[in-house]
């Protein structure tokens, strides 16, 4: 719940998704930064110096507030919540694509068009996840719905049909 509230504040501050993605990339690339910012041993002044040196200036004050209230360890989760909140406010659908072989640009564009029409949104943000257990094809997950075009899904469906006879 705390992450959601901070994400909404971040949105209200008019911080762009590009800036939050940049800050998130810094935290992912250098886990030590997250450790320093959430460490009770490191002084607030030292944390603020680190923030000023490595984060985009648009998000520095927000990061300092997280440190001041001992919430820096939640930063990556806050950025994730922010992106979901931003997408919801801008009518952008969040989807996950599980695949065996990465789709080509044309295939991705086709999936985006299909999802935009099906869910009546203006855009789709697709997170791509490799999953060799699908054997072939792909699976798209949107909220609580799954669209399964995988070989594994077809085999499972066939097995169910045969066992019901």
Short mmCIF file of C-alpha atoms in Angstrom, two decimals:
data_model
loop_
_atom_site.label_atom_id
_atom_site.label_comp_id
_atom_site.label_asym_id
_atom_site.label_seq_id
_atom_site.Cartn_x
_atom_site.Cartn_y
_atom_site.Cartn_z
CA UNK A 1 0.00 0.00 0.00
CA UNK A 2 2.83 2.38 0.86
CA UNK A 3 4.37 1.80 -2.58
CA UNK A 4 1.12 2.77 -4.27
CA UNK A 5 0.86 6.02 -2.32
CA UNK A 6 4.44 6.98 -3.16
CA UNK A 7 3.81 6.03 -6.81
CA UNK A 8 0.81 8.37 -6.92
CA UNK A 9 2.90 11.18 -5.40
CA UNK A 10 5.57 10.57 -8.03
CA UNK A 11 2.89 10.82 -10.72
CA UNK A 12 1.49 14.05 -9.22
CA UNK A 13 5.00 15.54 -9.29
CA UNK A 14 4.88 15.16 -13.10
CA UNK A 15 7.96 12.95 -13.17
CA UNK A 16 8.09 11.27 -16.57
CA UNK A 17 8.22 7.49 -17.07
CA UNK A 18 11.63 7.94 -18.74
CA UNK A 19 13.07 9.52 -15.58
CA UNK A 20 11.68 6.80 -13.31
CA UNK A 21 12.94 4.12 -15.72
CA UNK A 22 16.38 5.73 -15.63
CA UNK A 23 16.41 5.79 -11.82
CA UNK A 24 15.19 2.20 -11.71
CA UNK A 25 17.91 1.15 -14.17
CA UNK A 26 20.54 2.70 -11.88
CA UNK A 27 19.22 0.71 -8.91
CA UNK A 28 19.11 -2.52 -10.93
CA UNK A 29 22.58 -2.05 -12.43
CA UNK A 30 24.21 -1.22 -9.10
CA UNK A 31 22.50 -3.00 -6.17
CA UNK A 32 25.10 -1.43 -3.86
CA UNK A 33 23.41 1.94 -4.39
CA UNK A 34 20.15 0.57 -2.99
CA UNK A 35 22.05 -0.90 -0.04
CA UNK A 36 23.72 2.45 0.70
CA UNK A 37 20.45 4.39 0.44
CA UNK A 38 18.62 2.03 2.78
CA UNK A 39 21.48 1.51 5.24
CA UNK A 40 20.92 2.88 8.75
CA UNK A 41 24.70 3.26 9.14
CA UNK A 42 25.08 5.77 6.28
CA UNK A 43 24.13 9.33 7.25
CA UNK A 44 21.32 11.17 5.49
CA UNK A 45 23.82 13.78 4.25
CA UNK A 46 25.97 11.07 2.62
CA UNK A 47 22.88 9.49 1.03
CA UNK A 48 21.84 12.86 -0.38
CA UNK A 49 25.33 13.35 -1.86
CA UNK A 50 25.10 9.95 -3.57
CA UNK A 51 21.63 10.80 -4.92
CA UNK A 52 22.80 14.17 -6.31
CA UNK A 53 25.71 12.51 -8.10
CA UNK A 54 24.03 9.57 -9.79
CA UNK A 55 20.27 10.15 -10.23
CA UNK A 56 18.53 12.39 -12.78
CA UNK A 57 17.96 15.80 -11.17
CA UNK A 58 14.16 15.58 -11.69
CA UNK A 59 13.92 12.69 -9.22
CA UNK A 60 16.59 13.65 -6.68
CA UNK A 61 14.22 15.31 -4.21
CA UNK A 62 11.88 12.32 -4.31
CA UNK A 63 14.77 9.93 -3.64
CA UNK A 64 15.89 12.12 -0.72
CA UNK A 65 12.39 11.94 0.79
CA UNK A 66 12.49 8.14 0.50
CA UNK A 67 15.79 8.15 2.38
CA UNK A 68 14.52 10.60 5.00
CA UNK A 69 11.55 8.34 5.78
CA UNK A 70 13.55 5.07 5.51
CA UNK A 71 11.69 3.88 2.39
CA UNK A 72 14.62 3.75 -0.04
CA UNK A 73 14.51 -0.06 -0.05
CA UNK A 74 11.05 0.22 -1.67
CA UNK A 75 12.22 2.41 -4.57
CA UNK A 76 12.13 -0.27 -7.28
CA UNK A 77 8.68 -1.43 -6.21
CA UNK A 78 7.52 2.21 -6.14
CA UNK A 79 8.80 2.71 -9.71
CA UNK A 80 6.95 -0.42 -10.84
CA UNK A 81 3.73 0.80 -9.18
CA UNK A 82 4.26 4.24 -10.72
CA UNK A 83 4.50 2.74 -14.22
CA UNK A 84 1.28 0.76 -13.70
CA UNK A 85 -0.51 3.84 -12.33
CA UNK A 86 0.81 6.00 -15.18
CA UNK A 87 -0.35 3.46 -17.76
CA UNK A 88 -3.79 3.24 -16.19
CA UNK A 89 -4.18 7.03 -16.19
CA UNK A 90 -3.08 7.25 -19.85
CA UNK A 91 -5.17 4.31 -21.11
CA UNK A 92 -2.11 2.13 -21.75
CA UNK A 93 -2.58 -1.60 -21.24
CA UNK A 94 0.04 -3.66 -19.37
CA UNK A 95 0.64 -7.11 -20.83
CA UNK A 96 3.19 -9.88 -20.44
CA UNK A 97 4.34 -11.92 -23.41
CA UNK A 98 5.84 -15.33 -22.67
CA UNK A 99 7.69 -16.80 -25.63
CA UNK A 100 10.15 -19.49 -26.69
CA UNK A 101 11.58 -17.49 -29.59
CA UNK A 102 11.55 -13.69 -29.42
CA UNK A 103 8.95 -12.18 -31.76
CA UNK A 104 9.89 -9.98 -34.68
CA UNK A 105 8.87 -6.31 -34.71
CA UNK A 106 6.00 -6.97 -37.13
CA UNK A 107 4.66 -9.73 -34.86
CA UNK A 108 4.87 -7.47 -31.82
CA UNK A 109 3.07 -4.70 -33.68
CA UNK A 110 0.33 -7.16 -34.65
CA UNK A 111 -0.05 -8.27 -31.02
CA UNK A 112 -0.25 -4.64 -29.88
CA UNK A 113 -2.94 -3.86 -32.48
CA UNK A 114 -4.92 -6.96 -31.47
CA UNK A 115 -4.72 -6.08 -27.76
CA UNK A 116 -5.61 -2.41 -28.36
CA UNK A 117 -8.77 -3.43 -30.22
CA UNK A 118 -9.72 -6.17 -27.76
CA UNK A 119 -9.27 -4.02 -24.63
CA UNK A 120 -10.16 -0.63 -26.16
CA UNK A 121 -6.91 1.08 -25.23
CA UNK A 122 -4.76 3.52 -27.13
CA UNK A 123 -1.49 1.68 -26.50
CA UNK A 124 -0.04 -1.50 -25.00
CA UNK A 125 3.13 -1.91 -23.02
CA UNK A 126 4.36 -5.49 -23.44
CA UNK A 127 6.88 -6.99 -21.05
CA UNK A 128 8.67 -9.84 -22.85
CA UNK A 129 9.63 -12.93 -20.86
CA UNK A 130 11.41 -15.95 -22.32
CA UNK A 131 9.85 -19.28 -21.28
CA UNK A 132 11.29 -22.41 -22.91
CA UNK A 133 8.71 -24.62 -21.12
CA UNK A 134 6.08 -23.45 -23.65
CA UNK A 135 7.83 -25.70 -26.23
CA UNK A 136 6.68 -23.39 -29.06
CA UNK A 137 4.41 -20.43 -29.71
CA UNK A 138 3.59 -17.80 -27.11
CA UNK A 139 1.25 -16.83 -24.31
CA UNK A 140 -0.03 -13.32 -23.51
CA UNK A 141 -1.18 -12.43 -20.01
CA UNK A 142 -3.31 -9.31 -19.48
CA UNK A 143 -4.55 -8.68 -15.94
CA UNK A 144 -6.31 -11.94 -15.03
CA UNK A 145 -6.75 -13.24 -18.58
CA UNK A 146 -4.38 -15.48 -20.49
CA UNK A 147 -4.35 -15.90 -24.26
CA UNK A 148 -2.49 -19.12 -24.92
CA UNK A 149 -1.09 -19.86 -28.39
CA UNK A 150 1.65 -22.14 -27.09
CA UNK A 151 2.33 -25.72 -28.03
CA UNK A 152 2.28 -26.66 -24.35
CA UNK A 153 -1.20 -25.10 -24.04
CA UNK A 154 -2.47 -27.02 -27.07
CA UNK A 155 -1.09 -30.30 -25.70
CA UNK A 156 -2.76 -29.65 -22.33
CA UNK A 157 -6.09 -28.83 -24.04
CA UNK A 158 -5.88 -32.02 -26.09
CA UNK A 159 -5.11 -34.07 -22.96
CA UNK A 160 -8.16 -32.57 -21.22
CA UNK A 161 -10.41 -33.39 -24.18
CA UNK A 162 -9.16 -36.98 -24.26
CA UNK A 163 -9.64 -37.51 -20.51
CA UNK A 164 -13.23 -36.18 -20.62
CA UNK A 165 -14.28 -38.83 -23.14
#
